[in-house]
Coordinates of C-alpha atoms and ligand atoms in Angstrom, one line a residue:
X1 CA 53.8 64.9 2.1
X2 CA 56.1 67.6 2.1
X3 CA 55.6 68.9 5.4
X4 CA 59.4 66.7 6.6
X5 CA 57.4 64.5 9.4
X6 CA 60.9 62.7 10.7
X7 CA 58.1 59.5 11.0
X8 CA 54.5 59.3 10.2
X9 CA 52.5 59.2 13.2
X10 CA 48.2 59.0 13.6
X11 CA 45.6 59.5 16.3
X12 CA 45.0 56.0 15.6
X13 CA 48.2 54.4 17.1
X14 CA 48.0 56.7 20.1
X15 CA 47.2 54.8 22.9
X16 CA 45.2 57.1 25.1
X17 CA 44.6 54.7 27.5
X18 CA 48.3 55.5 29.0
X19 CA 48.5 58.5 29.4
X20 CA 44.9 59.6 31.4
X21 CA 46.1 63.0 31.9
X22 CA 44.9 64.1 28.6
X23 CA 41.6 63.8 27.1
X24 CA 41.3 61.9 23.9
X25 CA 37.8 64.0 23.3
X26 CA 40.2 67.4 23.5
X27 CA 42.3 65.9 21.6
X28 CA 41.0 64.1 18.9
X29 CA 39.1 67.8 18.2
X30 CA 42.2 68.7 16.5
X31 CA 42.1 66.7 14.0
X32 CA 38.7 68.6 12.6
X33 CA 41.5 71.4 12.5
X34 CA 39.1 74.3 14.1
X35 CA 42.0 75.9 16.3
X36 CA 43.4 76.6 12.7
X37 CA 40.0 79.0 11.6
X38 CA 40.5 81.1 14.7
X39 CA 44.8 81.2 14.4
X40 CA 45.1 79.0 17.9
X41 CA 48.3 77.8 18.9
X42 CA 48.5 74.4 20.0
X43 CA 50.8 73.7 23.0
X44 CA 51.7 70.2 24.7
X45 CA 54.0 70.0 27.6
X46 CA 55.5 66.9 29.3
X47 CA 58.5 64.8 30.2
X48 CA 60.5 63.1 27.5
X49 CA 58.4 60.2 26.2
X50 CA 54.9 61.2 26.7
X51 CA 53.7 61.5 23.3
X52 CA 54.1 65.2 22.4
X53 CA 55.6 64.7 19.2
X54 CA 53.4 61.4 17.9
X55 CA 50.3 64.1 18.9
X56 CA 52.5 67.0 17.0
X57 CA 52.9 64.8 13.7
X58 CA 49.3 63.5 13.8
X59 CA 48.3 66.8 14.4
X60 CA 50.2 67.3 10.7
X61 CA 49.1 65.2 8.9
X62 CA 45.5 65.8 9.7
X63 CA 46.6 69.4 8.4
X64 CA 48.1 67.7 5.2
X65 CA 45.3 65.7 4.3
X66 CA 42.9 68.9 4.2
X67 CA 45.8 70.7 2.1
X68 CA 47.1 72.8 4.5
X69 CA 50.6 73.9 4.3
X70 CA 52.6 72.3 6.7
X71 CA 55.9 72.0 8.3
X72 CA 57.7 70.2 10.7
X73 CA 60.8 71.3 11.9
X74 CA 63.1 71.2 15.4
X75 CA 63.3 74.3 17.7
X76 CA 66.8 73.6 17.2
X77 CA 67.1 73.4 13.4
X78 CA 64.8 76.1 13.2
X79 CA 66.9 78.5 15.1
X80 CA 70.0 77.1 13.0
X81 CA 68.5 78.4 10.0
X82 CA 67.0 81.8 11.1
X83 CA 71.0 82.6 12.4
X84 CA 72.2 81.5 9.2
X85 CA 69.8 83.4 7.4
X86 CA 70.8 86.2 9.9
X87 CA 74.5 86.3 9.1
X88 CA 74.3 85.8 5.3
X89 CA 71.8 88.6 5.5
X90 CA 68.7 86.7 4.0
X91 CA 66.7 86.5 7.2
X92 CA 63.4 89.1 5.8
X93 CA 63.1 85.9 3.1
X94 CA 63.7 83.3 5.3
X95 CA 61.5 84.5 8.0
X96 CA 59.0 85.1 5.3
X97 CA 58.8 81.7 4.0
X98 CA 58.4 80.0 7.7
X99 CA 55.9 82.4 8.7
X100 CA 53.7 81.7 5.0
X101 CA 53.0 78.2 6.6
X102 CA 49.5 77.5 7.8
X103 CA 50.6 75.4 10.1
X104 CA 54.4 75.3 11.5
X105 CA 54.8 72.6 14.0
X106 CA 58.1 73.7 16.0
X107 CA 59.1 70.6 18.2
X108 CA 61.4 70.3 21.2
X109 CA 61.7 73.3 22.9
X110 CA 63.8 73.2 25.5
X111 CA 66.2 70.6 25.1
X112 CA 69.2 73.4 24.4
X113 CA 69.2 76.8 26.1
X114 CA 68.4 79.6 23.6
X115 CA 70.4 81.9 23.5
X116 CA 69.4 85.9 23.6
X117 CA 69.8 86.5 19.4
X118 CA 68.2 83.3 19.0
X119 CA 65.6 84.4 21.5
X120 CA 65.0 87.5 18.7
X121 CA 64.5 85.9 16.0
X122 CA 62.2 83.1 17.6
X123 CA 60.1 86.2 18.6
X124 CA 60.0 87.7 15.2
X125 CA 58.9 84.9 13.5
X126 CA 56.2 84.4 15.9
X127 CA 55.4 88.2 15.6
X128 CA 54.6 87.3 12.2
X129 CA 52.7 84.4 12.5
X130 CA 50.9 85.9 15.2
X131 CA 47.0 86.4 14.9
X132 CA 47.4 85.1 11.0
X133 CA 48.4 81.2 11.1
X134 CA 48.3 78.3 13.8
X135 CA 51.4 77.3 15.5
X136 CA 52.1 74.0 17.2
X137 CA 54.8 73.7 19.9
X138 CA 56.2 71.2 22.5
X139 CA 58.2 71.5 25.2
X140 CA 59.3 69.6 28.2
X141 CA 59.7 73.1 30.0
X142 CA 56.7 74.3 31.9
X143 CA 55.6 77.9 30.5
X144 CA 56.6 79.3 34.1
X145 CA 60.4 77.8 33.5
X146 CA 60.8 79.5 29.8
X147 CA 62.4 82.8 31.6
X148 CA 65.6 80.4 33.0
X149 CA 65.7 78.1 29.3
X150 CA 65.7 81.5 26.9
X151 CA 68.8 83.6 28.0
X152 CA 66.7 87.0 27.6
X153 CA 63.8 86.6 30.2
X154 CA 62.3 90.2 28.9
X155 CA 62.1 88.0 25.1
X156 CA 60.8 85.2 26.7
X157 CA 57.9 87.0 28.0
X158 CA 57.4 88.6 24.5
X159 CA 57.0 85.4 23.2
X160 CA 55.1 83.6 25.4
X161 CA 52.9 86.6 25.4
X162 CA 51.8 86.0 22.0
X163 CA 52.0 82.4 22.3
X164 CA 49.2 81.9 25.4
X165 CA 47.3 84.7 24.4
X166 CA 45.0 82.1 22.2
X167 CA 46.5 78.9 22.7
X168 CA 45.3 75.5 23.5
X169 CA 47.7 74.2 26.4
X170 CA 47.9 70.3 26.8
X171 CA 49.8 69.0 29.9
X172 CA 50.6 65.8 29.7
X173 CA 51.7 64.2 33.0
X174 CA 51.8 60.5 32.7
X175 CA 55.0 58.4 32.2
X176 CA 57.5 58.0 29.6
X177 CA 56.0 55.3 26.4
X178 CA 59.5 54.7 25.5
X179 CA 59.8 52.8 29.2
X180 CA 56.9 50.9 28.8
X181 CA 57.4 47.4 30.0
X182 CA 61.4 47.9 30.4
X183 CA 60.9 49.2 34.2
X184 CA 59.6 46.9 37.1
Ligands
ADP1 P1 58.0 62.9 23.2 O1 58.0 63.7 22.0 O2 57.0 63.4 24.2 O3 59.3 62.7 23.8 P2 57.2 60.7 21.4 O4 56.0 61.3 20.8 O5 58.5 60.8 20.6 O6 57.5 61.4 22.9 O7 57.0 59.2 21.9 C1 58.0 58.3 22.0 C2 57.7 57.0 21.3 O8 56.6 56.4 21.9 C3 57.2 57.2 19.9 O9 57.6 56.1 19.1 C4 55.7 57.3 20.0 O10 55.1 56.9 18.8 C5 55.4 56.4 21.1 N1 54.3 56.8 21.9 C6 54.3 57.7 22.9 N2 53.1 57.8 23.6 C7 52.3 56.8 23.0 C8 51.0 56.4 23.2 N3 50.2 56.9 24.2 N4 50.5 55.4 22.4 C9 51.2 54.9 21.5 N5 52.5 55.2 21.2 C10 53.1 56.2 21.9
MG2 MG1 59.5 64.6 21.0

């Protein structure tokens, strides 16, 4: 798979049974991959730990298996490489080849504050994907917080915008996996 999963990760090893604030039938619809037919984005929101991306990379490689073209990537590294692109004065091509994916699976957002030129080109990537391929996101921000974590409020609203309009929001509530069994 080509699609740079940093581990693989199936519906099968997800232990639904931990975190009851989702519903495994909701979920395990995604695999069938419908939300892709109709360009839905896929969101998942919760705490560190949760499961977001586990459900993001299984997500994946569902998409993989039925030959869709995939990515993975960090909100972070993706925002590296559009400002790169940016500066050396390659960003049409480089937002051109993330926005040709079928399915771009952009994980962590929220973990660094995005700054307002990042903010941009975030938004005009997901102009372009907009209406024509699926994207997956997570976050441990609620939607309502996004305004505070992107430093151009007006941008963020752009975005999410775009993103909600037909989305697929999963909140996920429950505790942190990685604790399990190390708290009292
Ligand atoms: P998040 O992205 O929400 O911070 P991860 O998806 O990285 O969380 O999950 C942390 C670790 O716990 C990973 O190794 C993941 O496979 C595992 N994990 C999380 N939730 C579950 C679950 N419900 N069942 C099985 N493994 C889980
Ligand atoms: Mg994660």
């Amino acid at each position: 798979m080509r699609a740079r999963f940093p581990a693989i990760k199936t519906f099968d090893s997800f232990d639904f049974s931990f975190q009851p604030s989702i519903k495994p039938t909701e979920i395990l619809e995604l695999q069938h991959l419908g939300f892709m037919e109709f360009q839905e984005n896929i969101i998942f929101i919760g705490n560190p730990g949760v499961g977001k991306t586990h459900l993001a990379i299984s997500v994946g490689v569902c998409a993989c298996h039925q030959g869709k073209r995939t990515l993975f990537i960090t909100c972070h590294e993706l925002l590296l490489r559009l400002s790169s692109a940016n500066k050396k004065g390659t960003l049409e091509r480089v937002l051109q080849r993330y926005a040709r994916y079928e399915l771009l699976i952009i994980d962590e957002i929220g973990y660094l504050p995005i700054e307002k030129d990042e903010a941009y080109l975030l938004f005009q990537l997901l102009n372009m994907r907009y209406e024509k391929h699926s994207t997956l996101f997570s976050t441990n921000v609620p939607l309502s917080s996004w305004g505070e974590l992107f430093k151009s409020p007006e941008t963020a609203v752009a975005i999410l915008d775009r993103l909600v309009h037909h989305s697929r929001i999963f909140r996920i509530t429950g505790k942190s996996y990685r604790m399990i069994n190390k708290i009292p």
